[in-house]
Short mmCIF file of C-alpha atoms in Angstrom, two decimals:
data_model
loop_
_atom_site.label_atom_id
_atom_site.label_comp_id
_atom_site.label_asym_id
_atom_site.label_seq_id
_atom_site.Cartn_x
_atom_site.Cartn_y
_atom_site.Cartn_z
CA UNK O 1 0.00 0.00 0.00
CA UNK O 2 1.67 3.24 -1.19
CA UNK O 3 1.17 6.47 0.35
CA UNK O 4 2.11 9.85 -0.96
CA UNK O 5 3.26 12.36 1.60
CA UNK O 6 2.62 16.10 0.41
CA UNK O 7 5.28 17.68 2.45
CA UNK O 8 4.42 21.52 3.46
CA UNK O 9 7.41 23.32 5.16
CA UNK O 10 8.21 26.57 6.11
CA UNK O 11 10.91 27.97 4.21
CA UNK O 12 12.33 29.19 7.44
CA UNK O 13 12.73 24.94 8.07
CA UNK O 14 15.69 23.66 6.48
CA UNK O 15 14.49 21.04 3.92
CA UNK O 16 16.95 18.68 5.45
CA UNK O 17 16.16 18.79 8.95
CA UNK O 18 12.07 17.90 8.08
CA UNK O 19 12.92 13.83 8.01
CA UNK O 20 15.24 13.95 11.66
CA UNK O 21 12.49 16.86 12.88
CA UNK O 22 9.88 13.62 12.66
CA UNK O 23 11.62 11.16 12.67
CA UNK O 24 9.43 9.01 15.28
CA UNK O 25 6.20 9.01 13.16
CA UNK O 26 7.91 8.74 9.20
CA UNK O 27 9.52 5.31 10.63
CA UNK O 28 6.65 3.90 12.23
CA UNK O 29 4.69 4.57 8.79
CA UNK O 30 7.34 3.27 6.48
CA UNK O 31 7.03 -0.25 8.27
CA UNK O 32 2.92 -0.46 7.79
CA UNK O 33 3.07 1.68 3.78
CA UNK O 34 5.67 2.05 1.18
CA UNK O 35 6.03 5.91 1.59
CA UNK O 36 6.43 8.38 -1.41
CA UNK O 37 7.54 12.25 -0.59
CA UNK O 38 5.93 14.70 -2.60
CA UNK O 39 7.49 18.45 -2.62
CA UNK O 40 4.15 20.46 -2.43
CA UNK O 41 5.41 22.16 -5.46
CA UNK O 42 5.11 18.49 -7.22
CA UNK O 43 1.32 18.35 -6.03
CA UNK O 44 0.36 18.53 -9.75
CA UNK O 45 2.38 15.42 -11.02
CA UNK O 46 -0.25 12.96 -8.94
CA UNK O 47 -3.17 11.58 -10.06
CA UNK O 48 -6.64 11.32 -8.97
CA UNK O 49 -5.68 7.79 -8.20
CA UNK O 50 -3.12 8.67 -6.09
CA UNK O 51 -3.68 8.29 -1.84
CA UNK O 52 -2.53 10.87 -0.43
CA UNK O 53 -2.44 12.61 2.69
CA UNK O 54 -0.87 16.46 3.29
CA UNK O 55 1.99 16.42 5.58
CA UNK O 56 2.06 19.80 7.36
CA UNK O 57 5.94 19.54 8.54
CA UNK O 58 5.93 22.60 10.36
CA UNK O 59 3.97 25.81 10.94
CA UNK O 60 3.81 28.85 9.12
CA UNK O 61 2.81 26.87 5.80
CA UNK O 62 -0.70 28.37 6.24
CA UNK O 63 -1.26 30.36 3.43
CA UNK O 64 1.12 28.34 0.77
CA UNK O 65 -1.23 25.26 1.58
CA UNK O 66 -4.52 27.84 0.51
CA UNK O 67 -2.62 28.60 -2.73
CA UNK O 68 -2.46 24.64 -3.87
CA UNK O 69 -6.32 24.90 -2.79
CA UNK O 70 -7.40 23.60 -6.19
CA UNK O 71 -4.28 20.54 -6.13
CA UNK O 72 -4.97 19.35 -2.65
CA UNK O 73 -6.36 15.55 -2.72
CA UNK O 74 -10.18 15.65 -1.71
CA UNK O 75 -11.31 15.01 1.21
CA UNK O 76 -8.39 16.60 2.41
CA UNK O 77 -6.48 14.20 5.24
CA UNK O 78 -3.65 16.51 7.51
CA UNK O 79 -0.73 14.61 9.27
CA UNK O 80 0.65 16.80 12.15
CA UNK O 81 2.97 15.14 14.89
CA UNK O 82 2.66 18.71 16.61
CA UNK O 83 6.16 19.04 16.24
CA UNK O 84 7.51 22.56 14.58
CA UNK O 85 4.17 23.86 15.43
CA UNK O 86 2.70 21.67 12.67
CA UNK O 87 -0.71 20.79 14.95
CA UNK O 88 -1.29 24.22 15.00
CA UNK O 89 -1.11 25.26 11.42
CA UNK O 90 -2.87 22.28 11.03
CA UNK O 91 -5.81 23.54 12.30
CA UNK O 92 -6.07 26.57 11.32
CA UNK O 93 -6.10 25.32 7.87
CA UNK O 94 -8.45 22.31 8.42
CA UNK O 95 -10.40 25.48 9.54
CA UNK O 96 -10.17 27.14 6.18
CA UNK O 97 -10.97 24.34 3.83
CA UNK O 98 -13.89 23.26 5.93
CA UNK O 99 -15.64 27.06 5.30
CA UNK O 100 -15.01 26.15 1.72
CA UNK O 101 -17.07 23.33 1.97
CA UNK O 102 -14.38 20.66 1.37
CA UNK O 103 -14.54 17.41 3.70
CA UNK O 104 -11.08 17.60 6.29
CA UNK O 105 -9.98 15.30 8.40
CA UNK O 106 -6.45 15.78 10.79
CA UNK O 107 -4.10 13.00 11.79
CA UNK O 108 -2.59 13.40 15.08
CA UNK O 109 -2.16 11.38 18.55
CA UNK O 110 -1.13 7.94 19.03
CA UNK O 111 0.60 6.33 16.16
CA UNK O 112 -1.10 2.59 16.42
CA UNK O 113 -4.25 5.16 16.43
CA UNK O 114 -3.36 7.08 13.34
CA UNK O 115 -2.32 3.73 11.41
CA UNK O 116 -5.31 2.52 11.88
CA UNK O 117 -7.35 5.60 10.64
CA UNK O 118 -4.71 5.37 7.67
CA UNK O 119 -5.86 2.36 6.64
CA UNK O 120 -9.74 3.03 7.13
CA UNK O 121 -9.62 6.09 5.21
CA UNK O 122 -7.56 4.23 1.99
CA UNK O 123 -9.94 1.19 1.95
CA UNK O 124 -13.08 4.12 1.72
CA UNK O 125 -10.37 6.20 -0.79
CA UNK O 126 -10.07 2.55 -3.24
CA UNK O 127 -14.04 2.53 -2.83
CA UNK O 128 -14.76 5.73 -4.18
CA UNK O 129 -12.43 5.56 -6.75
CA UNK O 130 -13.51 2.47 -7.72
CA UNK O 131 -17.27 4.14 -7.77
CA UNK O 132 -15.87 7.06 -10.48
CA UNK O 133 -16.59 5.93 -13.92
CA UNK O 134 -19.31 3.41 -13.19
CA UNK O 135 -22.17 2.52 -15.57
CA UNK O 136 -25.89 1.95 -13.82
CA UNK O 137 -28.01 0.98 -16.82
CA UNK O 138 -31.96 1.73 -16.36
CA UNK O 139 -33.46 -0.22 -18.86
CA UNK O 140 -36.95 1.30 -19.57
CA UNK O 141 -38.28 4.36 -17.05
CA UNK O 142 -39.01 4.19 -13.28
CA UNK O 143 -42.37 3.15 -12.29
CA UNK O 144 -45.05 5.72 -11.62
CA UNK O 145 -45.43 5.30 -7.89
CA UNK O 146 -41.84 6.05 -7.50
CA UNK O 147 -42.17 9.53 -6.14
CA UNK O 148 -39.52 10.10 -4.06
CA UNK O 149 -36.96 8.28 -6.09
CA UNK O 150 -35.53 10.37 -8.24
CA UNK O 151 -32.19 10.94 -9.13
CA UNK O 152 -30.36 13.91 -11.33
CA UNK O 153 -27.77 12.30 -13.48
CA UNK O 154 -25.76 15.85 -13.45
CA UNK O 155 -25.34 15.91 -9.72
CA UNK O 156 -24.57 12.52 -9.26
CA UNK O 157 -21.99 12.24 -11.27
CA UNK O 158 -20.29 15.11 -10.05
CA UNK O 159 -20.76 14.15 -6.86
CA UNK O 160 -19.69 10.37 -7.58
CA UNK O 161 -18.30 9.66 -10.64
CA UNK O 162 -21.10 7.68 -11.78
CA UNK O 163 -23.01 7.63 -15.23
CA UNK O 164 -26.63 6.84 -15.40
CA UNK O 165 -27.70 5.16 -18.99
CA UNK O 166 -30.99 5.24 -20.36
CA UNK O 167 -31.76 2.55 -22.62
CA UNK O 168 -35.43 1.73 -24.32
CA UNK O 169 -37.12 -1.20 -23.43
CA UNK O 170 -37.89 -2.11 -26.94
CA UNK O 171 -33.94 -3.14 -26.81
CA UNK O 172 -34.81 -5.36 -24.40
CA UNK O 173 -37.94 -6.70 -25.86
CA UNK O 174 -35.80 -7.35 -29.50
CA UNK O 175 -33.40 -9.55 -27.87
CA UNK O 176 -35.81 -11.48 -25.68
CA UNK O 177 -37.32 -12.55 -28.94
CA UNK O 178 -34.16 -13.42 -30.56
CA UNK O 179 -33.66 -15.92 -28.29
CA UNK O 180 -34.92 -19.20 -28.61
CA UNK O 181 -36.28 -21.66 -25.91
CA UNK O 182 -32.89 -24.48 -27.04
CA UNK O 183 -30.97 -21.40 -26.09
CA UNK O 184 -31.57 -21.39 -22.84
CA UNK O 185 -33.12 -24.31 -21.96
CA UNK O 186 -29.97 -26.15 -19.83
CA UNK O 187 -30.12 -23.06 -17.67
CA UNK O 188 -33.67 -23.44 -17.19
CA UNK O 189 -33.32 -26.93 -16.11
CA UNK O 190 -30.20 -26.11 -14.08
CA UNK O 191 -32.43 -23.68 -12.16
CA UNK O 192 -34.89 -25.36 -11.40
CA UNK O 193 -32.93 -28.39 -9.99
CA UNK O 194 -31.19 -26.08 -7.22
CA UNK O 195 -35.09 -25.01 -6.10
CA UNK O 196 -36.37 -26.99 -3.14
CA UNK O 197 -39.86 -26.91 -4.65
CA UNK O 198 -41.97 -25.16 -7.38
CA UNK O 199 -45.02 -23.85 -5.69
CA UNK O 200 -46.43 -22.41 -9.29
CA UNK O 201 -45.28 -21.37 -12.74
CA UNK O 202 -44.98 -23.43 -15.40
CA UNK O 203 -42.21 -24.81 -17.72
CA UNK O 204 -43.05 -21.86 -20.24
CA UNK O 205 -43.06 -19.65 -17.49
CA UNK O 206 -39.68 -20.44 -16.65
CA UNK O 207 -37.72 -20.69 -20.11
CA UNK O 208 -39.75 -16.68 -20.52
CA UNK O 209 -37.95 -16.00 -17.19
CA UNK O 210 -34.64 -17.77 -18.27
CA UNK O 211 -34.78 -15.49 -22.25
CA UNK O 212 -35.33 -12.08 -20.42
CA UNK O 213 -32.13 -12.68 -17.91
CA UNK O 214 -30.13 -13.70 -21.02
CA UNK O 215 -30.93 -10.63 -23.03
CA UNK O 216 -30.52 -8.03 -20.26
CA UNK O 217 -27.25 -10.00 -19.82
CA UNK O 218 -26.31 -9.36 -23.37
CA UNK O 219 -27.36 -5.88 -22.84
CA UNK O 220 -25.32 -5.15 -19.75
CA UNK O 221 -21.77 -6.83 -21.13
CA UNK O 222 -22.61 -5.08 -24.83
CA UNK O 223 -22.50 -1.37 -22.77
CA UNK O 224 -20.41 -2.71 -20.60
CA UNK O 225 -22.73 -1.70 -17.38
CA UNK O 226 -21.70 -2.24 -13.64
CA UNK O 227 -25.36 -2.38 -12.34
CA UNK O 228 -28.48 -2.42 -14.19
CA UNK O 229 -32.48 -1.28 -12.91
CA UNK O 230 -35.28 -2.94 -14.52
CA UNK O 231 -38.74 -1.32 -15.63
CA UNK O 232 -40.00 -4.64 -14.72
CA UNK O 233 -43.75 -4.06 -14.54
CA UNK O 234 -43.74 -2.76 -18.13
CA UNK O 235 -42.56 -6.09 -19.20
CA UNK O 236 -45.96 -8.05 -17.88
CA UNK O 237 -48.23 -6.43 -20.96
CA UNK O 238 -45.43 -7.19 -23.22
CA UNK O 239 -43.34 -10.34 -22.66
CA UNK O 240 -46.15 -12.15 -19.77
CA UNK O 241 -43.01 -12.58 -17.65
CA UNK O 242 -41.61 -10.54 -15.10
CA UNK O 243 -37.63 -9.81 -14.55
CA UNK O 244 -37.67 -11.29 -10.96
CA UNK O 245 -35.43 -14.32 -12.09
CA UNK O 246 -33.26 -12.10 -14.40
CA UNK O 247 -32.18 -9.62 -11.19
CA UNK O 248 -31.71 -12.61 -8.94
CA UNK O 249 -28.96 -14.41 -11.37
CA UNK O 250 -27.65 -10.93 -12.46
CA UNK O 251 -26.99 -10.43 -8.56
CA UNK O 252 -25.69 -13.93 -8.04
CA UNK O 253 -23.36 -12.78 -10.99
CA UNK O 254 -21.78 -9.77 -9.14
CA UNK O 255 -23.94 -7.59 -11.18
CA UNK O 256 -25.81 -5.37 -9.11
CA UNK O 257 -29.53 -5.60 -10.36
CA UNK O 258 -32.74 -3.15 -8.97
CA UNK O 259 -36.30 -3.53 -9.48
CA UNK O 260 -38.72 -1.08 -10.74
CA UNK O 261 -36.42 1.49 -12.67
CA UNK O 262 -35.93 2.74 -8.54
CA UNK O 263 -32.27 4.57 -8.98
CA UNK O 264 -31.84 4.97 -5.15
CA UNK O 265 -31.45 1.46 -4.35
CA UNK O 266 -29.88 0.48 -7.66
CA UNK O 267 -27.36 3.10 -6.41
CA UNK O 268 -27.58 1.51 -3.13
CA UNK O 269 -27.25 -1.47 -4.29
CA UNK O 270 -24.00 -0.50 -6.13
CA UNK O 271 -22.19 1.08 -2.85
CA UNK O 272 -22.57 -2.05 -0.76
CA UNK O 273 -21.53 -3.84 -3.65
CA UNK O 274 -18.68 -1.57 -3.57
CA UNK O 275 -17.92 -1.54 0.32
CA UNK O 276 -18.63 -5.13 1.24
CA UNK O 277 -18.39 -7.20 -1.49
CA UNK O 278 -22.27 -8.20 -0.78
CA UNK O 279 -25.08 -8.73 -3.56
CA UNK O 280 -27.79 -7.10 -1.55
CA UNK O 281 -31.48 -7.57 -0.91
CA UNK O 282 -34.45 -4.56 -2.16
CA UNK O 283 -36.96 -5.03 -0.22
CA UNK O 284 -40.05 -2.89 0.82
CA UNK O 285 -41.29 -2.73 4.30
CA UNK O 286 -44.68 -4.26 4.48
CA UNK O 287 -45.88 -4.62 7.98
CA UNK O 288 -44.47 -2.68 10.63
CA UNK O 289 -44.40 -3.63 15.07
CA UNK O 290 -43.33 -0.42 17.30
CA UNK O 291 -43.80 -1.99 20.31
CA UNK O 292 -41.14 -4.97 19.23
CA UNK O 293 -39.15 -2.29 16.89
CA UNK O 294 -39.73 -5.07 13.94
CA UNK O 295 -40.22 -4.72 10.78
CA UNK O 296 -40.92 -7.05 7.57
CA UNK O 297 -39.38 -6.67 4.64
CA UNK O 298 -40.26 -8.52 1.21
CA UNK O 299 -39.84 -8.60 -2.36
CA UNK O 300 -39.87 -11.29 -5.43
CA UNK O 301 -36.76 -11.45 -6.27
CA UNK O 302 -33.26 -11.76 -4.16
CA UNK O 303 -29.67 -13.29 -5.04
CA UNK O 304 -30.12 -17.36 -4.73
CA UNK O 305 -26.34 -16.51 -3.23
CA UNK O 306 -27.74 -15.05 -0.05
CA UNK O 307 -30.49 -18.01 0.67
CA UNK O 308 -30.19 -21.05 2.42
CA UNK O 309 -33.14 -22.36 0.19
CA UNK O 310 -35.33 -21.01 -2.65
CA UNK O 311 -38.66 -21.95 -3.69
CA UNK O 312 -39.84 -20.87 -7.13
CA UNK O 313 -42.78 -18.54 -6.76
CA UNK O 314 -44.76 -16.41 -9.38
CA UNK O 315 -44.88 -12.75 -8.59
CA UNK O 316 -47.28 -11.60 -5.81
CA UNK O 317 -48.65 -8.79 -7.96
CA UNK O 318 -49.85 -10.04 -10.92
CA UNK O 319 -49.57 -13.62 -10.34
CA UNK O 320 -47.81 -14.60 -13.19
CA UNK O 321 -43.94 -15.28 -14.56
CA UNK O 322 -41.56 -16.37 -12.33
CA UNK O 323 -40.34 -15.08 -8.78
CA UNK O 324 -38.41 -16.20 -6.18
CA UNK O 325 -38.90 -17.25 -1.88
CA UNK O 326 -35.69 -17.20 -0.65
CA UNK O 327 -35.07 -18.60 2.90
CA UNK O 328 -32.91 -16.01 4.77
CA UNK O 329 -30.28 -17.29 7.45
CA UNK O 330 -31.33 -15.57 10.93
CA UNK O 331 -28.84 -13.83 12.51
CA UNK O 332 -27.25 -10.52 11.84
CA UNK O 333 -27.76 -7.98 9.11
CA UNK O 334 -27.55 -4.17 8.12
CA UNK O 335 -29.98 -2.35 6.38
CA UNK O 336 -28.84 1.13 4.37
CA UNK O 337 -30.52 3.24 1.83
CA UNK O 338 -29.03 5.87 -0.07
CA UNK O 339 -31.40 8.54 -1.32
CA UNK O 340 -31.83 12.39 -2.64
CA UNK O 341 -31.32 13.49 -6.22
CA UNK O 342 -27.53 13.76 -6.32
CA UNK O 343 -27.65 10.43 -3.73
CA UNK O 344 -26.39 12.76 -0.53
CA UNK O 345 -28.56 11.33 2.42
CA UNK O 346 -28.57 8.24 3.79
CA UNK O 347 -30.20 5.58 6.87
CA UNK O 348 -28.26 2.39 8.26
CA UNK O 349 -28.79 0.74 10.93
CA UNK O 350 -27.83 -3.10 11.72
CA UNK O 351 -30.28 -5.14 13.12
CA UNK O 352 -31.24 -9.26 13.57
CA UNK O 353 -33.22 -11.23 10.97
CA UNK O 354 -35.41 -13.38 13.33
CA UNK O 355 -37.49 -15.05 11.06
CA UNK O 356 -38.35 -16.30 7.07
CA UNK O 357 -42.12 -15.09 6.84
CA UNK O 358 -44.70 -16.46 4.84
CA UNK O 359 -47.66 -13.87 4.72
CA UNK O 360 -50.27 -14.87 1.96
CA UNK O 361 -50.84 -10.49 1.35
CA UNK O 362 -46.83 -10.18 0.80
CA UNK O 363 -44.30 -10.62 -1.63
CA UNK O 364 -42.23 -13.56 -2.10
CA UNK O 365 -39.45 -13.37 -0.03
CA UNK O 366 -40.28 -12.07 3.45
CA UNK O 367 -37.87 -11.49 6.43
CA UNK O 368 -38.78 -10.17 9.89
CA UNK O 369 -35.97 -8.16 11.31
CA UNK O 370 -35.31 -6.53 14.66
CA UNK O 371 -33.55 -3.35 14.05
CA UNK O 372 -31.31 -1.46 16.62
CA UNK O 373 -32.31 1.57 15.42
CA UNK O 374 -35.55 2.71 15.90
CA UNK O 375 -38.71 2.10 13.38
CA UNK O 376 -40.20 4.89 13.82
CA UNK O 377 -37.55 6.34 10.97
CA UNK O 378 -40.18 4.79 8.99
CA UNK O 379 -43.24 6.50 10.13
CA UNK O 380 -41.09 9.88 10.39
CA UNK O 381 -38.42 10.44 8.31
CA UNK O 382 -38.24 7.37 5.32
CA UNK O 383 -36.00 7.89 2.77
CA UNK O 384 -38.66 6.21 0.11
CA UNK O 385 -39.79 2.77 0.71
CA UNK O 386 -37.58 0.41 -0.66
CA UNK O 387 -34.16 -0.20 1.31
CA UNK O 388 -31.37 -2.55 1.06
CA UNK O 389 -30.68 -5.70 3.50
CA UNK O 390 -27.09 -7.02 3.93
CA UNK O 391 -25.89 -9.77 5.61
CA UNK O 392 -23.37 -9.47 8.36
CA UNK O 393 -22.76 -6.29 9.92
CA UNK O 394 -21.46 -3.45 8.02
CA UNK O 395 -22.94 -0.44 9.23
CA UNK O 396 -19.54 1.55 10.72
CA UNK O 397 -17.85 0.88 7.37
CA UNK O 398 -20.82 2.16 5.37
CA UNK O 399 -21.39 4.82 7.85
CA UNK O 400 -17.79 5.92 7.71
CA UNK O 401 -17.76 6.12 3.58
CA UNK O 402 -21.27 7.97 3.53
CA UNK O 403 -19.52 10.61 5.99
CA UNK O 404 -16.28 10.99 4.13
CA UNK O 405 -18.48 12.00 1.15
CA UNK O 406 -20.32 14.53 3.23
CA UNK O 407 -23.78 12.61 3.12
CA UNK O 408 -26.22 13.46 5.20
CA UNK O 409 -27.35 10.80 8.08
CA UNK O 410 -31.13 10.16 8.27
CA UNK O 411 -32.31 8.88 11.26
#
């Protein structure tokens, strides 16, 4: 793990003197990173890719760290050992970059402390980085009772480096009937071998399901898309299918795949992806305890990688195609939802899955979770209605990235 150090000095400070002036803290971080010097007045040879962290060396180096203002690596991380008054000029520019709205963060204290924090704040650096230049495919328009789930492409890919692409359904729809039944069929069988039971859909049913995953497939590696959202109620009129089996394979696939054209959670979807390595679970809340601080989530679709079990369903809705009942593993999990139109608010909380529901008046896959947090976010303050389900605990690493990007916290 490389680290470049932006060294600011005082020209008052001998050059020569700033390695023997700190010496404790440059040898304790040349045995954890292989360390890289950078003369501030070399700021402009790095690239974004480059972690780096601004050394103030000494004090006095105020106002020649405001004139690199535009160079300095956002957010903007400030060793100071406090020695040569460096803590103090330290501060006072933190200060200033702060009231200029960029994100600031100072290293100082115990070294096994700040080696630690070094290595938190690269793993969330190689995540964002990783974000910039991303491609979220939404493959026909969000549905109608999406209100609150909007998202401005502008913003969010200044904000993130990500590119929303619109493609037409009919693209969809063209390849779907290109491919043939013998195409697919193996798949199809596969499938349906792994399922502990089929409770309803047919054979036809199935091989429709099995032809719409292939063709958004085709779609996503032909524009070369990272995550993908499906207008999947749109294709019930057209196809008689649904694209609950084509998100659940996608997502099994590393693939990050949304229902319902919603770009929050496909963007949610995406960052866990991103921070934990997790295909994730969209779910809406559909019943709601206070008293217990419970809630139930559900949805027809969810990665056969995260299930114990599946059972092939149809979908709830309509009661036709192909959907999935996955059987959860109890224990712990995090739930996180990214939200507003440049994607700069967010609610996690970890919580315990306590049980697989099977509600007749639900969708498919139900789990009843326990949060830590309190429900009534729900009743309050949601940020939309569907939300993402992880398993494990993950919530100080997601909370830690959200924060680093200035997001807001919803609670």
């Amino acid at each position: 793990m490389v680290i470049n150090l932006i060294t600011f000095a005082s020209i008052l400070h001998k050059q020569a003197s700033v390695r023997s002036s700190h010496e404790v803290i440059l040898t304790e971080l040349e045995k954890y990173f292989t360390v890289n010097f950078i003369d501030y007045k070399d700021i402009d040879k790095l690239s974004p890719d480059d972690f780096s962290i601004i050394f103030i060396a000494t004090g006095g180096v105020e106002r020649l760290v405001i004139q690199h203002f535009e160079s300095l690596p956002r957010p903007a991380i400030l060793l100071a050992d406090g020695m040569q008054n460096s803590l103090a000029a330290a501060l006072e520019i933190s200060s200033w970059l702060r009231g200029r709205g960029m994100k600031s963060e100072i290293l100082h204290g115990e070294l096994p402390e700040t080696i630690k924090r070094i290595f938190v704040l690269h793993s969330n650096f190689v995540a964002q980085r990783s974000l910039f230049g991303m491609r979220i495919g939404v493959m026909g328009t969000p549905s109608s009772w999406l209100v609150a789930s909007n998202v401005d492409y502008l913003l969010a890919k200044r904000r993130w480096g990500i590119e929303f692409i619109d493609i037409p359904m009919e693209e969809v729809y063209c390849l779907f009937y290109q491919i043939k039944d013998d195409d697919i069929g193996y798949e199809a069988s596969v499938f349906a071998n792994r399922a502990i039971a089929c409770r309803e859909g047919t054979p036809e049913d199935l091989l429709k399901a099995m032809r719409l995953y292939q063709a958004v497939k085709i779609i996503c590696e032909k524009k070369k898309l990272d995550a993908v959202t499906l207008s999947c109620f749109s294709l019930i009129e057209k196809l008689g299918t649904t694209g609950c089996l084509a998100l659940a394979l996608l997502n099994d696939e590393g693939i990050p795949a949304g229902c319902e054209g919603d770009l929050q959670s496909i963007f949610t979807l995406l960052i866990a992806k991103t921070l934990t390595g997790q295909a994730g679970f969209m779910a809406n809340p559909a019943f709601i305890n206070d008293d217990l601080n419970e809630i139930v989530m559900a949805h027809c679709t969810i990665a056969t990688k995260m299930v114990d079990q599946f059972i092939i369903r149809n979908h709830f809705e309509t009661e036709t195609g192909i959907a999935i009942q996955g059987i959860l593993h109890p224990g712990g999990i995090t739930m996180i939802k990214c939200a507003g139109e440049c994607l700069d608010e967010y609610f996690v909380s970890t919580g315990q899955l306590i049980e697989n529901t099977n509600y007749i008046n639900a969708c498919r896959t139900q789990a009843r979770i326990k949060l830590d947090k309190s429900v009534d976010y729900f009743m309050r303050n949601p940020l939309g209605n569907h939300h993402i389900i992880l398993m494990g605990y993950h919530e100080k690493v997601i909370h830690e990235f959200m924060q680093l990007n200035s997001c807001k916290l919803v609670e």
